[in-house]
Amino acid sequence: MARNRPYTCGLDAAIDVVGGKWKATVLWMLEDQGPLRFGELRRQIPAVTEKMLIQQLRELEADGLVHREAYHQVPPKVEYSLTDYGRTLEVALRPLGEWGHANMARIEATHA
Amino acid sequence: MARNRPYTCGLDAAIDVVGGKWKATVLWMLEDQGPLRFGELRRQIPAVTEKMLIQQLRELEADGLVHREAYHQVPPKVEYSLTDYGRTLEVALRPLGEWGHANMARIEATHA
DNA sequence: TCAAGTACTGACTATATTGTCAGGTACTCA
DNA sequence: TGAGTACCTGACAATATAGTCAGTACTTGA
């Protein structure tokens, strides 16, 4: 989002990391269901395109939140999982997720 | 960000609400310093333009998170404050803000 | 030989979000 | 009359983010 660095507050920094269109969803899936293969993630999130999913995964990996494990097999197998650091983020994100869940109807109604 | 509705998870919904470039900062200011006038907010966040600040405030207001109180005076006086609903969001956001604060250096270093 | 599965890549396009800049009102004070 | 203050608007341009689509490598199974 081309945020204002240096960040004005921790929130700003955190949202910069987690603000991508699919990142929250990916993090949530990996937390909820443990390590997942690329294709599994893709099927869990039907609306995402392959390109976007890879892009988001690469960014999460570069940020150290997600670990990518490639098995040298044919056909290829790649597994994504949360790192310890990623898990600390997930914990910090949980109240926000609960807030969103609790107020989902209101958000959908008011947020054009 | 033109997010995927209906939302896939609460996190998705929450980030839709709080994901604007300056929204987190505004929420943080209003929580931290109580009701603020437009000009005060603007001075607290030097990098924001008037147009952007108004736009973000309008959206926060439409979402019911921020209350706008106009005093019919000249020169005009308008005060913005968090609503009760806005305060519930602020509470949910706090752990994330702390996470961002604690990991700021790492985020700035890794997040290109 | 040919399709299918798996995890990608890259060129190009489309849309969304931000930013710039020039007003605009309405009233007060000198 | 003219300047100043505070809050805001709208046209337009720039940038950032997301999406489309075609194509890759390698191997198994029909």
CSV table of C-alpha atoms (C1' of nucleotides) in Angstrom, one decimal:
chain,number,residue,atom,x,y,z
A,1,MET,CA,0.0,0.0,0.0
A,2,ALA,CA,3.0,2.2,-0.1
A,3,ARG,CA,2.7,3.1,3.5
A,4,ASN,CA,4.4,5.9,5.4
A,5,ARG,CA,7.8,4.8,6.5
A,6,PRO,CA,9.1,5.2,9.1
A,7,TYR,CA,5.8,4.0,10.5
A,8,THR,CA,3.8,6.4,12.7
A,9,CYS,CA,2.7,3.6,15.0
A,10,GLY,CA,2.9,-0.2,15.4
A,11,LEU,CA,-0.5,-0.6,13.9
A,12,ASP,CA,0.7,1.0,10.7
A,13,ALA,CA,3.6,-1.4,10.5
A,14,ALA,CA,1.4,-4.4,11.2
A,15,ILE,CA,-1.2,-3.5,8.6
A,16,ASP,CA,1.6,-3.0,6.1
A,17,VAL,CA,2.5,-6.6,6.6
A,18,VAL,CA,-0.9,-8.1,6.7
A,19,GLY,CA,-2.8,-5.8,4.4
A,20,GLY,CA,-2.5,-7.7,1.1
A,21,LYS,CA,-5.8,-8.8,-0.3
A,22,TRP,CA,-5.3,-12.5,0.5
A,23,LYS,CA,-2.8,-12.5,3.3
A,24,ALA,CA,-5.1,-12.6,6.2
A,25,THR,CA,-7.0,-15.5,4.6
A,26,VAL,CA,-3.8,-17.4,4.0
A,27,LEU,CA,-2.5,-16.9,7.5
A,28,TRP,CA,-5.9,-18.0,8.9
A,29,MET,CA,-5.9,-21.1,6.8
A,30,LEU,CA,-2.4,-22.1,7.7
A,31,GLU,CA,-3.1,-21.5,11.4
A,32,ASP,CA,-6.4,-23.4,11.3
A,33,GLN,CA,-5.4,-26.3,9.2
A,34,GLY,CA,-1.6,-26.6,9.7
A,35,PRO,CA,0.8,-27.0,6.8
A,36,LEU,CA,-0.9,-27.0,3.4
A,37,ARG,CA,0.3,-27.7,-0.1
A,38,PHE,CA,0.0,-25.0,-2.7
A,39,GLY,CA,-2.9,-26.7,-4.5
A,40,GLU,CA,-4.7,-27.3,-1.2
A,41,LEU,CA,-4.5,-23.6,-0.3
A,42,ARG,CA,-5.7,-22.8,-3.8
A,43,ARG,CA,-8.8,-25.0,-3.4
A,44,GLN,CA,-9.6,-23.6,0.0
A,45,ILE,CA,-9.7,-20.1,-1.4
A,46,PRO,CA,-11.6,-20.6,-4.6
A,47,ALA,CA,-11.6,-16.9,-5.6
A,48,VAL,CA,-7.9,-16.4,-5.6
A,49,THR,CA,-5.9,-16.8,-8.8
A,50,GLU,CA,-2.7,-18.9,-8.9
A,51,LYS,CA,-0.6,-15.8,-9.6
A,52,MET,CA,-2.0,-13.8,-6.7
A,53,LEU,CA,-1.7,-16.7,-4.3
A,54,ILE,CA,2.0,-17.2,-5.2
A,55,GLN,CA,2.6,-13.5,-4.9
A,56,GLN,CA,1.1,-13.3,-1.5
A,57,LEU,CA,2.9,-16.4,-0.3
A,58,ARG,CA,6.2,-15.1,-1.6
A,59,GLU,CA,5.7,-11.8,0.3
A,60,LEU,CA,4.7,-13.7,3.5
A,61,GLU,CA,7.8,-15.8,3.1
A,62,ALA,CA,10.0,-12.8,2.6
A,63,ASP,CA,8.6,-11.3,5.7
A,64,GLY,CA,9.5,-14.5,7.6
A,65,LEU,CA,5.9,-15.3,8.5
A,66,VAL,CA,5.6,-18.4,6.3
A,67,HIS,CA,7.9,-21.3,5.7
A,68,ARG,CA,8.1,-22.9,2.2
A,69,GLU,CA,9.2,-26.5,2.1
A,70,ALA,CA,9.8,-27.9,-1.4
A,71,TYR,CA,10.0,-31.7,-1.8
A,72,HIS,CA,12.0,-32.7,-4.8
A,73,GLN,CA,9.5,-35.0,-6.3
A,74,VAL,CA,7.7,-35.3,-9.5
A,75,PRO,CA,5.0,-34.1,-9.6
A,76,PRO,CA,6.3,-31.4,-7.4
A,77,LYS,CA,5.1,-31.0,-3.8
A,78,VAL,CA,5.5,-27.8,-1.9
A,79,GLU,CA,4.2,-27.2,1.6
A,80,TYR,CA,3.6,-23.9,3.3
A,81,SER,CA,3.4,-23.5,7.1
A,82,LEU,CA,3.6,-20.7,9.7
A,83,THR,CA,6.9,-20.0,11.2
A,84,ASP,CA,7.2,-19.2,15.0
A,85,TYR,CA,7.2,-15.5,14.1
A,86,GLY,CA,4.1,-16.1,11.9
A,87,ARG,CA,2.4,-17.7,14.9
A,88,THR,CA,3.1,-14.6,17.1
A,89,LEU,CA,1.4,-12.5,14.4
A,90,GLU,CA,-1.5,-14.9,14.3
A,91,VAL,CA,-2.0,-14.6,18.0
A,92,ALA,CA,-2.0,-10.8,17.8
A,93,LEU,CA,-4.4,-11.0,14.9
A,94,ARG,CA,-6.9,-13.1,16.7
A,95,PRO,CA,-8.8,-10.4,18.6
A,96,LEU,CA,-9.2,-8.5,15.4
A,97,GLY,CA,-10.5,-11.6,13.6
A,98,GLU,CA,-13.0,-12.1,16.4
A,99,TRP,CA,-14.1,-8.5,16.2
A,100,GLY,CA,-14.6,-8.9,12.5
A,101,HIS,CA,-16.5,-12.1,13.0
A,102,ALA,CA,-18.8,-10.6,15.7
A,103,ASN,CA,-19.5,-7.5,13.6
A,104,MET,CA,-19.6,-9.1,10.2
A,105,ALA,CA,-23.2,-8.2,9.5
A,106,ARG,CA,-22.8,-4.6,10.5
A,107,ILE,CA,-19.6,-4.3,8.5
A,108,GLU,CA,-21.3,-5.8,5.4
A,109,ALA,CA,-24.2,-3.5,5.8
A,110,THR,CA,-22.4,-0.2,6.4
A,111,HIS,CA,-19.2,-0.6,4.5
A,112,ALA,CA,-20.0,0.1,0.9
B,1,MET,CA,-9.2,-2.7,-1.6
B,2,ALA,CA,-12.2,-4.2,-3.2
B,3,ARG,CA,-12.2,-7.1,-1.0
B,4,ASN,CA,-13.9,-10.5,-1.5
B,5,ARG,CA,-17.4,-10.2,-0.2
B,6,PRO,CA,-18.9,-12.1,1.4
B,7,TYR,CA,-15.9,-12.2,3.6
B,8,THR,CA,-14.0,-15.5,4.0
B,9,CYS,CA,-13.2,-14.8,7.6
B,10,GLY,CA,-13.6,-12.1,10.3
B,11,LEU,CA,-10.1,-10.9,9.7
B,12,ASP,CA,-10.9,-10.2,6.1
B,13,ALA,CA,-13.9,-8.0,7.2
B,14,ALA,CA,-11.9,-6.2,9.8
B,15,ILE,CA,-9.0,-5.4,7.5
B,16,ASP,CA,-11.5,-4.1,5.0
B,17,VAL,CA,-12.6,-1.6,7.6
B,18,VAL,CA,-9.2,-0.6,8.9
B,19,GLY,CA,-7.0,-1.0,5.9
B,20,GLY,CA,-7.1,2.5,4.5
B,21,LYS,CA,-3.7,4.2,4.4
B,22,TRP,CA,-4.4,6.5,7.3
B,23,LYS,CA,-7.2,4.9,9.2
B,24,ALA,CA,-5.1,3.1,11.8
B,25,THR,CA,-3.2,6.2,12.5
B,26,VAL,CA,-6.4,8.3,12.9
B,27,LEU,CA,-8.0,5.7,15.2
B,28,TRP,CA,-4.8,5.6,17.2
B,29,MET,CA,-4.7,9.4,17.6
B,30,LEU,CA,-8.4,9.6,18.6
B,31,GLU,CA,-7.9,6.8,21.2
B,32,ASP,CA,-4.7,8.2,22.5
B,33,GLN,CA,-5.7,11.9,22.7
B,34,GLY,CA,-9.5,12.0,22.9
B,35,PRO,CA,-11.6,14.1,20.7
B,36,LEU,CA,-9.6,16.2,18.2
B,37,ARG,CA,-10.5,18.9,15.8
B,38,PHE,CA,-9.8,18.5,12.1
B,39,GLY,CA,-6.9,20.9,12.1
B,40,GLU,CA,-5.4,19.2,15.2
B,41,LEU,CA,-5.5,15.8,13.5
B,42,ARG,CA,-4.0,17.2,10.4
B,43,ARG,CA,-1.1,18.7,12.4
B,44,GLN,CA,-0.5,15.4,14.3
B,45,ILE,CA,-0.2,13.6,11.0
B,46,PRO,CA,2.0,15.9,8.9
B,47,ALA,CA,2.3,13.6,5.9
B,48,VAL,CA,-1.5,13.4,5.3
B,49,THR,CA,-3.1,15.8,2.9
B,50,GLU,CA,-6.4,17.5,3.8
B,51,LYS,CA,-8.3,15.6,1.1
B,52,MET,CA,-7.1,12.2,2.3
B,53,LEU,CA,-7.7,13.0,5.9
B,54,ILE,CA,-11.3,14.0,5.2
B,55,GLN,CA,-11.8,11.0,3.0
B,56,GLN,CA,-10.7,8.6,5.7
B,57,LEU,CA,-12.7,10.4,8.3
B,58,ARG,CA,-15.8,10.2,6.2
B,59,GLU,CA,-15.3,6.5,5.7
B,60,LEU,CA,-14.7,5.9,9.4
B,61,GLU,CA,-17.8,7.9,10.1
B,62,ALA,CA,-19.9,6.0,7.6
B,63,ASP,CA,-18.7,2.8,9.2
B,64,GLY,CA,-19.9,4.1,12.6
B,65,LEU,CA,-16.5,4.1,14.2
B,66,VAL,CA,-16.0,7.8,14.5
B,67,HIS,CA,-18.4,10.6,15.5
B,68,ARG,CA,-18.3,14.0,13.8
B,69,GLU,CA,-19.5,16.9,15.9
B,70,ALA,CA,-19.9,20.2,14.0
B,71,TYR,CA,-20.2,23.4,16.1
B,72,HIS,CA,-21.9,26.1,14.2
B,73,GLN,CA,-19.4,28.7,14.6
B,74,VAL,CA,-17.2,31.0,12.6
B,75,PRO,CA,-14.5,30.0,12.0
B,76,PRO,CA,-16.0,26.5,11.9
B,77,LYS,CA,-15.1,24.0,14.5
B,78,VAL,CA,-15.5,20.3,14.0
B,79,GLU,CA,-14.5,17.6,16.5
B,80,TYR,CA,-14.0,14.0,15.8
B,81,SER,CA,-14.1,11.3,18.4
B,82,LEU,CA,-14.4,7.5,18.7
B,83,THR,CA,-17.9,6.0,19.1
B,84,ASP,CA,-18.5,3.1,21.4
B,85,TYR,CA,-18.3,0.8,18.5
B,86,GLY,CA,-15.0,2.5,17.5
B,87,ARG,CA,-13.7,1.8,20.9
B,88,THR,CA,-14.4,-1.9,20.6
B,89,LEU,CA,-12.4,-1.9,17.4
B,90,GLU,CA,-9.6,-0.1,19.1
B,91,VAL,CA,-9.5,-2.7,21.8
B,92,ALA,CA,-9.3,-5.5,19.2
B,93,LEU,CA,-6.6,-3.7,17.4
B,94,ARG,CA,-4.4,-3.2,20.4
B,95,PRO,CA,-2.5,-6.5,20.3
B,96,LEU,CA,-1.8,-6.0,16.7
B,97,GLY,CA,-0.5,-2.6,17.4
B,98,GLU,CA,1.8,-4.0,20.1
B,99,TRP,CA,3.0,-6.7,17.8
B,100,GLY,CA,3.8,-4.1,15.2
B,101,HIS,CA,5.6,-2.0,17.8
B,102,ALA,CA,7.6,-4.9,19.1
B,103,ASN,CA,8.6,-6.1,15.7
B,104,MET,CA,9.0,-2.7,14.0
B,105,ALA,CA,12.7,-3.0,13.3
B,106,ARG,CA,12.3,-6.5,11.8
B,107,ILE,CA,9.4,-5.3,9.7
B,108,GLU,CA,11.2,-2.3,8.4
B,109,ALA,CA,14.2,-4.5,7.5
B,110,THR,CA,12.5,-7.3,5.8
B,111,HIS,CA,9.4,-5.7,4.2
B,112,ALA,CA,10.6,-4.0,1.1
C,1,DT,C1',1.5,-40.2,-28.3
C,2,DC,C1',-1.3,-37.5,-25.6
C,3,DA,C1',-3.8,-35.7,-21.7
C,4,DA,C1',-3.5,-34.7,-16.9
C,5,DG,C1',-1.5,-33.2,-12.5
C,6,DT,C1',1.6,-29.9,-9.9
C,7,DA,C1',3.8,-25.6,-9.0
C,8,DC,C1',5.0,-22.1,-11.0
C,9,DT,C1',6.6,-17.5,-14.4
C,10,DG,C1',6.0,-13.3,-17.0
C,11,DA,C1',3.8,-9.9,-20.3
C,12,DC,C1',0.1,-7.2,-20.4
C,13,DT,C1',-4.3,-5.1,-18.8
C,14,DA,C1',-7.6,-3.3,-15.5
C,15,DT,C1',-9.1,-1.3,-11.4
C,16,DA,C1',-8.5,0.9,-7.0
C,17,DT,C1',-6.4,4.0,-4.1
C,18,DT,C1',-3.7,8.1,-3.3
C,19,DG,C1',-2.0,12.5,-4.3
C,20,DT,C1',-1.9,17.4,-6.5
C,21,DC,C1',-3.9,21.5,-7.0
C,22,DA,C1',-7.0,25.0,-7.5
C,23,DG,C1',-11.0,26.6,-5.7
C,24,DG,C1',-15.1,27.7,-2.2
C,25,DT,C1',-17.9,29.4,2.0
C,26,DA,C1',-18.8,32.2,5.7
C,27,DC,C1',-17.7,35.2,8.9
C,28,DT,C1',-14.3,38.3,11.7
C,29,DC,C1',-10.9,41.6,12.4
C,30,DA,C1',-7.9,45.6,10.8
D,1,DT,C1',-11.9,46.6,1.1
D,2,DG,C1',-8.9,43.0,1.9
D,3,DA,C1',-6.6,39.4,4.5
D,4,DG,C1',-7.0,35.5,7.5
D,5,DT,C1',-9.0,31.2,9.6
D,6,DA,C1',-11.1,26.6,9.5
D,7,DC,C1',-13.2,23.0,7.0
D,8,DC,C1',-14.0,21.1,3.0
D,9,DT,C1',-15.0,19.9,-2.5
D,10,DG,C1',-14.0,18.3,-7.1
D,11,DA,C1',-11.3,17.5,-11.5
D,12,DC,C1',-7.6,15.3,-12.8
D,13,DA,C1',-3.0,12.7,-12.7
D,14,DA,C1',-0.1,9.3,-10.6
D,15,DT,C1',0.9,5.1,-8.5
D,16,DA,C1',-0.1,0.7,-6.4
D,17,DT,C1',-2.4,-3.4,-6.5
D,18,DA,C1',-4.9,-7.1,-8.6
D,19,DG,C1',-6.4,-9.9,-12.5
D,20,DT,C1',-6.1,-12.3,-17.3
D,21,DC,C1',-4.0,-15.4,-20.0
D,22,DA,C1',-0.7,-18.1,-22.2
D,23,DG,C1',3.1,-20.9,-21.3
D,24,DT,C1',7.0,-23.9,-18.7
D,25,DA,C1',9.0,-28.6,-16.8
D,26,DC,C1',8.6,-33.2,-15.6
D,27,DT,C1',6.4,-37.7,-15.1
D,28,DT,C1',2.6,-41.0,-14.7
D,29,DG,C1',-1.2,-43.4,-16.7
D,30,DA,C1',-4.4,-44.5,-20.9
